[in-house]
Coordinates of C-alpha atoms in Angstrom, one line a residue:
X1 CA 0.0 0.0 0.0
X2 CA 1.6 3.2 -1.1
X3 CA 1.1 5.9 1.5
X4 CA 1.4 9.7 0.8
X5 CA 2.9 12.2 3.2
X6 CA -0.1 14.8 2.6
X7 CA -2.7 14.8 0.1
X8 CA -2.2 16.8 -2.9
X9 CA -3.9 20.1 -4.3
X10 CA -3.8 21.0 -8.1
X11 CA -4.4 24.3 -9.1
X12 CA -6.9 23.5 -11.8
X13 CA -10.5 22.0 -11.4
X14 CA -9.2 18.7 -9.9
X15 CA -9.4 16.4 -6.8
X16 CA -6.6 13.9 -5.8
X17 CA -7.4 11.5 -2.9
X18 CA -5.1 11.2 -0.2
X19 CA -4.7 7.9 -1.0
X20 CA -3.1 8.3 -4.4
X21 CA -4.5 5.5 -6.5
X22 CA -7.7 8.2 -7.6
X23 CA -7.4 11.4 -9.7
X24 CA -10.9 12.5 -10.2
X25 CA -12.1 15.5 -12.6
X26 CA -14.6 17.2 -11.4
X27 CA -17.2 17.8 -14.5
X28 CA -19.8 20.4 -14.3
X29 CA -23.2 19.5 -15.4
X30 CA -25.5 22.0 -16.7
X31 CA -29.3 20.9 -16.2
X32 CA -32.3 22.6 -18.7
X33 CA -36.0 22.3 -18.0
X34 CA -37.8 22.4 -20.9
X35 CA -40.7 24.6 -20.6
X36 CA -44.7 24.2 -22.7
X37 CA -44.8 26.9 -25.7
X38 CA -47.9 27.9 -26.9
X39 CA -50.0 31.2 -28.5
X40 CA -51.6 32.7 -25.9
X41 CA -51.7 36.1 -25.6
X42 CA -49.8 38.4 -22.7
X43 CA -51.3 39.1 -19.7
X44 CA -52.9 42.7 -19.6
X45 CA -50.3 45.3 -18.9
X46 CA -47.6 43.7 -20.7
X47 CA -46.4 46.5 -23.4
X48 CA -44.8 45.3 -26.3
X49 CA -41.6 46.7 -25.2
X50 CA -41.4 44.8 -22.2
X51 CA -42.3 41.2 -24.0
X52 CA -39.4 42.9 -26.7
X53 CA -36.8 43.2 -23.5
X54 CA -38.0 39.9 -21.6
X55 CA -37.3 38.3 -24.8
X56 CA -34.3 40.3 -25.3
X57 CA -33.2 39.5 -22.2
X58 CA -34.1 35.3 -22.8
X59 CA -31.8 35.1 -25.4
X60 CA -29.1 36.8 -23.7
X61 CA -29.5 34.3 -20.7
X62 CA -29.8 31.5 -23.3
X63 CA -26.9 32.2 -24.8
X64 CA -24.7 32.6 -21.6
X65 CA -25.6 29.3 -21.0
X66 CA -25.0 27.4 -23.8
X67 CA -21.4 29.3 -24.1
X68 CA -20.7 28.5 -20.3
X69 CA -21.4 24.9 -21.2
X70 CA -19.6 24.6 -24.2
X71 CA -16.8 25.9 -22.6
X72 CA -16.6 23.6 -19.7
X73 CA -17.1 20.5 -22.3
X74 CA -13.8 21.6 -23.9
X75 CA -12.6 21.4 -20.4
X76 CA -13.9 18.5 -19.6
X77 CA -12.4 17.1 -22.5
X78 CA -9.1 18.5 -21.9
X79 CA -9.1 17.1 -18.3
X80 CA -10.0 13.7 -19.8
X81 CA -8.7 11.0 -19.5
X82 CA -7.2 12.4 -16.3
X83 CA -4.1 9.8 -15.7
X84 CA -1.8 10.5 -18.8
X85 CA 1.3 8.2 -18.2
X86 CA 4.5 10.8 -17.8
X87 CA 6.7 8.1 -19.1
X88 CA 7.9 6.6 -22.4
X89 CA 9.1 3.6 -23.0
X90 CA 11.6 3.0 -26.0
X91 CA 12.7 -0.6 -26.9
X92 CA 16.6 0.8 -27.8
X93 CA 18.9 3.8 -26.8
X94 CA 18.7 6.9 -29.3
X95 CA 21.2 7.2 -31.9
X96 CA 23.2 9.8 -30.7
X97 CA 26.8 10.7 -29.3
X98 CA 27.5 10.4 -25.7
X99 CA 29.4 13.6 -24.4
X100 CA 31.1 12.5 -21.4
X101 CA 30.6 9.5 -19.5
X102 CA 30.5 10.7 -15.1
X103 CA 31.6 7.3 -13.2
X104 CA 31.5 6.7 -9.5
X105 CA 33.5 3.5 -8.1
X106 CA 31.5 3.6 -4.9
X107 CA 27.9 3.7 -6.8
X108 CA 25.6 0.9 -5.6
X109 CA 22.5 2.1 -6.9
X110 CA 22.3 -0.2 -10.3
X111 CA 21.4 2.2 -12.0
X112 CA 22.3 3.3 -15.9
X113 CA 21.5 6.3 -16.9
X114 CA 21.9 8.8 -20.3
X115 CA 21.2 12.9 -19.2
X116 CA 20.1 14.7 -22.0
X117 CA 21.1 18.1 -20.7
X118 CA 22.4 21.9 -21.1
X119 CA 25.3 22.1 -19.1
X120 CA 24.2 25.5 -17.5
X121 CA 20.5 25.0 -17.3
X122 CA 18.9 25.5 -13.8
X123 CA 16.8 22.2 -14.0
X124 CA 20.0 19.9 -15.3
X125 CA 22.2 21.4 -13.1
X126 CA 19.3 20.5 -10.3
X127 CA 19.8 16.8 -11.6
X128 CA 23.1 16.7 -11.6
X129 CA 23.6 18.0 -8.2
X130 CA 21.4 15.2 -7.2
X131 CA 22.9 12.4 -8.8
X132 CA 27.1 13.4 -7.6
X133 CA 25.9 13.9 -4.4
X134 CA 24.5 10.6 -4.3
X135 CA 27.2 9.0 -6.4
X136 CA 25.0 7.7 -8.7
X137 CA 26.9 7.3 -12.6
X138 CA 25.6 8.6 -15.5
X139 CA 26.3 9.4 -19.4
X140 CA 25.8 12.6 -20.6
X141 CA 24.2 14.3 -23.9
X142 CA 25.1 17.4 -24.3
X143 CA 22.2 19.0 -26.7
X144 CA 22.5 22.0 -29.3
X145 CA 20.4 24.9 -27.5
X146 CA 19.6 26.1 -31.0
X147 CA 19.3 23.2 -33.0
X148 CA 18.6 20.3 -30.8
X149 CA 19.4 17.7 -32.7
X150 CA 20.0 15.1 -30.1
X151 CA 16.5 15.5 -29.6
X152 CA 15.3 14.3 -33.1
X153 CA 14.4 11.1 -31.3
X154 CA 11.4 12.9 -29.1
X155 CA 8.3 14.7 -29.0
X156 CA 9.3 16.2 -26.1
X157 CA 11.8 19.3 -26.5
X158 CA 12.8 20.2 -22.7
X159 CA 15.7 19.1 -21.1
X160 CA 16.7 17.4 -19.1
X161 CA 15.4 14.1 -20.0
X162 CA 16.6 11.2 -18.3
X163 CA 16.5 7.4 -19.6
X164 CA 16.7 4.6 -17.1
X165 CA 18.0 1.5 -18.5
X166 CA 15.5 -1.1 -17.4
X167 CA 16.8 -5.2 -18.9
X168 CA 16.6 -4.3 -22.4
X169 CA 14.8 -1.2 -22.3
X170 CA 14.7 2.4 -21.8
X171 CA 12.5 4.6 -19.6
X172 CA 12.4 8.2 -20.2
X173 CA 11.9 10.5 -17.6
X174 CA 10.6 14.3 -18.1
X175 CA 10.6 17.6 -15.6
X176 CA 13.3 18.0 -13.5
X177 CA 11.9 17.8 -10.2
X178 CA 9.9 14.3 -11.2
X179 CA 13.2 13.0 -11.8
X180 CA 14.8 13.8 -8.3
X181 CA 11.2 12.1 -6.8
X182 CA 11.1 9.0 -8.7
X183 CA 15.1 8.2 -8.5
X184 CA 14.8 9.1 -4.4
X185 CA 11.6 7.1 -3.9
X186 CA 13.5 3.6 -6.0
X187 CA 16.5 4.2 -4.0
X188 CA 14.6 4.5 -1.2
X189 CA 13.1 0.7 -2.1
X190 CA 14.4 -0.9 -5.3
X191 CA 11.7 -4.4 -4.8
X192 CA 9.3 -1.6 -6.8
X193 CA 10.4 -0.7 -10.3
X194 CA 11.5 2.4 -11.9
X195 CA 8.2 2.2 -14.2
X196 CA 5.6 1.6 -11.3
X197 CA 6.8 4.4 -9.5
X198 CA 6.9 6.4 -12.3
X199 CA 3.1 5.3 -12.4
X200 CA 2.4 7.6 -9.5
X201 CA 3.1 10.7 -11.4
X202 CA 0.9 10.9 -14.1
X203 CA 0.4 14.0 -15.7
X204 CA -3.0 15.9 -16.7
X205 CA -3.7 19.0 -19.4
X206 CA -5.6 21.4 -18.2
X207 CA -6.6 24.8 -19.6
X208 CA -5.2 28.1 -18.0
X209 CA -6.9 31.5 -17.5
X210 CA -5.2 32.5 -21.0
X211 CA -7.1 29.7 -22.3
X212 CA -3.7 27.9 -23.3
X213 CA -3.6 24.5 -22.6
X214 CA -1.0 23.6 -20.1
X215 CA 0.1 20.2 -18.8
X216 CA 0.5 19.5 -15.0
X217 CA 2.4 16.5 -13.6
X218 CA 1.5 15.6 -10.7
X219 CA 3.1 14.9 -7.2
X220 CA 6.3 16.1 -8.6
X221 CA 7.9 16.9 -5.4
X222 CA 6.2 13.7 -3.1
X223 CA 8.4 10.7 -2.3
X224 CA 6.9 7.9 -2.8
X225 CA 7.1 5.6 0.2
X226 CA 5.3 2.1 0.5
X227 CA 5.2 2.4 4.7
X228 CA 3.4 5.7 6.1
X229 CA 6.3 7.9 7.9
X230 CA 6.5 6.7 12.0
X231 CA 7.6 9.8 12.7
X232 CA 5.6 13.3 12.9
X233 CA 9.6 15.0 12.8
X234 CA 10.2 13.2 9.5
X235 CA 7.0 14.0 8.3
X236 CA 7.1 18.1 8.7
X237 CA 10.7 18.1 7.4
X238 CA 9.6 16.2 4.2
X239 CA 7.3 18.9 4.0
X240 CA 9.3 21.8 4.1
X241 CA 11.7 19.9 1.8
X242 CA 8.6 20.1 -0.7
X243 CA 8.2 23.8 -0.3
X244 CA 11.3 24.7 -0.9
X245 CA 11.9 22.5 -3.7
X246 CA 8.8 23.9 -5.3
X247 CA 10.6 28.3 -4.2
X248 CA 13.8 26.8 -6.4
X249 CA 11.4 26.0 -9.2
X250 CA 8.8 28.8 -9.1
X251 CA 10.5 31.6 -7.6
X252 CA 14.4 31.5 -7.4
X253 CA 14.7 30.4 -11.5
X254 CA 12.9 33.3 -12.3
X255 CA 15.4 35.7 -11.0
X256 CA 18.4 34.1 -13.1
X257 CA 17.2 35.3 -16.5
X258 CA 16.6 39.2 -16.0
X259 CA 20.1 39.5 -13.8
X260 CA 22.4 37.0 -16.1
X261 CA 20.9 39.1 -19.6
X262 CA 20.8 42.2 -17.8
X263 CA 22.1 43.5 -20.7
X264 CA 23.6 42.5 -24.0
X265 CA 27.4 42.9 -22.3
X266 CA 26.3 40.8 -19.4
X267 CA 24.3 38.2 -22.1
X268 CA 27.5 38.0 -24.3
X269 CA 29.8 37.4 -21.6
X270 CA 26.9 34.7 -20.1
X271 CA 27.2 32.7 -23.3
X272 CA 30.4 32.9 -24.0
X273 CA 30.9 30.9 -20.3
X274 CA 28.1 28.7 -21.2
X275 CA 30.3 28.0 -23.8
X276 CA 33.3 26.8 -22.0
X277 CA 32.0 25.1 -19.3
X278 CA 29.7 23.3 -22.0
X279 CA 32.5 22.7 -24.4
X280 CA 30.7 23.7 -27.0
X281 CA 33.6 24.3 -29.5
X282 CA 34.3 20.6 -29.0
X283 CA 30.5 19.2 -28.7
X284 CA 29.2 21.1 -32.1
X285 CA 30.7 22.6 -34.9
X286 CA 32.8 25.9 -35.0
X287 CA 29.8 27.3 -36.6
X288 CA 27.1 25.9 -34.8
X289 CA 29.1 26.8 -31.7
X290 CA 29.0 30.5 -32.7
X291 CA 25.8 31.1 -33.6
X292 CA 24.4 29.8 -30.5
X293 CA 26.6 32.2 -28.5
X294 CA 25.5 34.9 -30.7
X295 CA 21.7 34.2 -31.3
X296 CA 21.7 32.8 -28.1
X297 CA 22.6 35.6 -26.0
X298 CA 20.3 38.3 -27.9
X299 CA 17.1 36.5 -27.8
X300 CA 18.2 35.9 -24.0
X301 CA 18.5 39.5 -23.3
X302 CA 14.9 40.0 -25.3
X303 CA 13.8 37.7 -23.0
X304 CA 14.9 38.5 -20.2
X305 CA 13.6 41.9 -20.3
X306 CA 10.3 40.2 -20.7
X307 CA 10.6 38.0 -17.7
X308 CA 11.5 41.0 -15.5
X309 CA 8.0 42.3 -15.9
X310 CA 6.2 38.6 -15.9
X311 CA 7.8 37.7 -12.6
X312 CA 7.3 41.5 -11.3
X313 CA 11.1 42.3 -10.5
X314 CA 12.0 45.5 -8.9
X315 CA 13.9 47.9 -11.6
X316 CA 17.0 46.7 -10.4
X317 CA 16.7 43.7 -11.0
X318 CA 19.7 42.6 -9.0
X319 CA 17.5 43.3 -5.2
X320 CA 15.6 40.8 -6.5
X321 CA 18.0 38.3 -6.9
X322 CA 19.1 39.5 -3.2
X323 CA 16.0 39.1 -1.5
X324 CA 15.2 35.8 -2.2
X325 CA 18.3 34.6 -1.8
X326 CA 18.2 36.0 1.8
X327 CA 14.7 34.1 2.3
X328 CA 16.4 31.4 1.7
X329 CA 19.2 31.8 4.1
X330 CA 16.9 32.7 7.0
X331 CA 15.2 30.0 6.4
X332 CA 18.5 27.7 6.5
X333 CA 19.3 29.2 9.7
X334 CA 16.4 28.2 11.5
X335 CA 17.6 25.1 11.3
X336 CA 20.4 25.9 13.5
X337 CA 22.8 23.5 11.0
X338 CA 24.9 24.1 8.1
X339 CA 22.2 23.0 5.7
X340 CA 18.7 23.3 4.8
X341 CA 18.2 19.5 5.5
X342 CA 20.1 19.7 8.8
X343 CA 23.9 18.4 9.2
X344 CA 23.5 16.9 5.5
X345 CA 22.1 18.2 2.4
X346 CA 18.5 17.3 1.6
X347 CA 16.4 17.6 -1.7
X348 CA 15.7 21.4 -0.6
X349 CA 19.8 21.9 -0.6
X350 CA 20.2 20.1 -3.4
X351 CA 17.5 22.2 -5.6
X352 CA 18.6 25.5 -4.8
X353 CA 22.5 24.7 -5.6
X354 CA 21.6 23.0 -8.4
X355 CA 19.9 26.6 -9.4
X356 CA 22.5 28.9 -8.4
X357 CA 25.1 27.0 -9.8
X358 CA 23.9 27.1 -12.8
X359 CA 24.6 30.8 -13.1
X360 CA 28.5 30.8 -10.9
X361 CA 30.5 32.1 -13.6
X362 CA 28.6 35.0 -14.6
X363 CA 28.4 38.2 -13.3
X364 CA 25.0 38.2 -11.3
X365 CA 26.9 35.7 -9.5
X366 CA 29.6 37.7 -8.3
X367 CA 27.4 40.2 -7.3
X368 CA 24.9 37.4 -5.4
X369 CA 28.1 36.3 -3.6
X370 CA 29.5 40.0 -2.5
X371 CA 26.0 41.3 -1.3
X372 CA 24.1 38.2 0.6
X373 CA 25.9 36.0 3.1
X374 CA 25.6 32.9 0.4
X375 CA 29.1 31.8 0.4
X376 CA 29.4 29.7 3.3
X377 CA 26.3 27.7 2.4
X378 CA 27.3 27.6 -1.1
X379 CA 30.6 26.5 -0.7
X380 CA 29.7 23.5 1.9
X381 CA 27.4 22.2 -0.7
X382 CA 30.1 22.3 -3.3
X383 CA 32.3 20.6 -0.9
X384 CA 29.3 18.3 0.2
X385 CA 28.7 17.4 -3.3
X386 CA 32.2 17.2 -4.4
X387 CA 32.8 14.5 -2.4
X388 CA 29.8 12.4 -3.2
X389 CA 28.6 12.9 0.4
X390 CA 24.9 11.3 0.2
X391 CA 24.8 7.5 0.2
X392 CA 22.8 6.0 -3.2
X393 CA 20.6 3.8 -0.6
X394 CA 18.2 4.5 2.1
X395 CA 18.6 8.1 1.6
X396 CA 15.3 9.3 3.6
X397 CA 14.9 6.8 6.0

């Protein structure tokens, strides 16, 4: 019996029971009465006017309806079915060249894995903070930010993607956070398979208020545990672990855009140490290398400029960037430990390194680190990870 730490709440028009075998839509149901027509005449008093503005005033209701109801069919039917398997299963390994292959001597976990990654995106950094801290080995793809051809072989276009060798197959894992979940609930108890755990994070389409239709997985940030948690200790800080995963995600990633493309200086000199860390001159041709340097780092500062006013950033955007770093120092010291999770990194730590050190060579960066009190922290988890500090088994027991 799989046991959740806390039910679930999706921001759209669904239901998940605590138990977390049922995902329910809720459909609306519009009910009509149908009503006797007939040729008799108005009652005395009634003008023509008013039968012209009750009838007026028929149609409008009528057609409210009807629109109302159409629109919550398309819902429904967007909402429907409401378990939509994250996963895909492919029967060999895509055709494509392995970057650099990351080997740990101590790594128990069984695992084999390919990362389909940027080297200086947020999310794959996230990923990869995860799996050196645990020691867990890995291959890695690095893909063409422009041109993505290492991801011919998918529908989906994101990175990262992870696939999980499973006997003679692969399983490919989407969304960052998912990822981190499923490979901490197997470690956590490899008698259930990679795929069945996956199971427990389907995803569902739904529509937002922009009427765009936007697809929600589920339970990213719950472990997965097949025994309830004893204690109530364990059980708060797994669920501050889930909060701050989900601030790394949907608050501190949206600060790295409008301070690393500040400008176009600050956006050239950004790519340009993308593309040495990511040894892109050696990964793609000398051409392809440039243009994504050059392309790269204007639509970046277009964008970023955008993203400033999205995510409401002050006008310098760099207080931002400040601030919530500071929230989440104040929040580490509470603890009264060196990290988040307490004498050892937890999921919480993890996410926010794997964030900020997506950005350490760039000059937001610098700043971060001269103005906030992050260096300490920061460089423990460095250290912490470094030295592949977290054990690949029973990591939240």
């Amino acid at each position: 019996m799989w046991h959740f730490v806390r039910p679930v709440f999706i921001r759209t028009n669904c239901n998940i029971f605590s138990n977390g075998h049922q995902l329910k839509a809720l459909d609306r149901t519009f009910r009509f009465r149908t009503f006797k027509t007939g040729t008799a005449k108005p009652k005395q008093g009634f003008s023509k006017v008013k039968i012209a503005l009750i009838a007026a005033a028929s149609g409008i209701t009528t057609g409210t309806v009807y629109s109302v109801y159409q629109t919550n069919q398309q819902r429904t039917a967007l909402l429907n079915p409401v378990q939509e398997k994250t996963i895909t299963i492919l029967d060999k390994s895509p055709n494509v060249e392995i970057t650099k292959k990351v080997r740990y001597p101590t790594d128990s976990s069984g695992l084999k894995i390919i990362l389909f990654q940027y080297t200086t995106c947020p999310f794959c950094c996230k990923v990869r903070a995860f799996l050196d801290f645990y020691g867990i080995s890995y291959d890695l793809v690095e893909v063409d930010s422009v041109f993505r051809q290492q991801l011919k072989w998918t529908d989906y276009k994101k990175v990262p993607i992870v696939l999980v060798k499973v006997n003679d197959k692969y399983i490919q894992l989407n969304d960052s956070s998912m990822i981190i979940s499923v490979l901490t609930s197997y470690l956590n108890d490899k008698e259930v398979s990679i795929e069945e755990v996956s199971n427990y994070y389907p995803s569902m389409s739904y529509v937002d208020d922009d009427g765009k239709i936007k697809k929600e997985i589920l339970n990213r940030y719950y472990l997965m545990f097949q025994r309830s948690i004893a204690s109530e200790s364990k059980n708060e800080s797994l669920t501050q672990e889930r909060k701050w995963r989900q601030w790394a995600d949907e608050v501190l990633v949206h600060m790295l855009s409008p301070n690393v493309y500040r400008n176009t200086e600050e956006a050239l000199q950004a790519f340009k140490w993308f593309s040495e860390v990511g040894e892109w001159e050696k990964n793609f041709n000398a051409v392809e290398a440039q243009l994504v340097v050059y392309i790269g780092a204007l639509a970046m500062w277009m964008i970023g400029k955008r993203l400033k006013k999205r995510h409401h950033l002050k006008d310098d955007v760099r207080l931002s960037l400040y601030e919530e770093t500071n929230k989440w120092l104040k929040e580490v010291k509470k603890k009264g430990n060196q990290f988040h999770g307490g004498k050892n990194p937890d999921l919480a730590d993890l996410a926010v390194f794997g964030v900020l050190n997506s950005i350490e060579g760039c000059n937001a960066f610098k700043d971060l680190l001269f103005n906030t009190n992050l260096g300490n922290w920061y460089s423990a988890m460095k250290e912490q990870i470094g030295n592949q500090a977290g054990t690949p088994l029973l990591v939240h027991r």
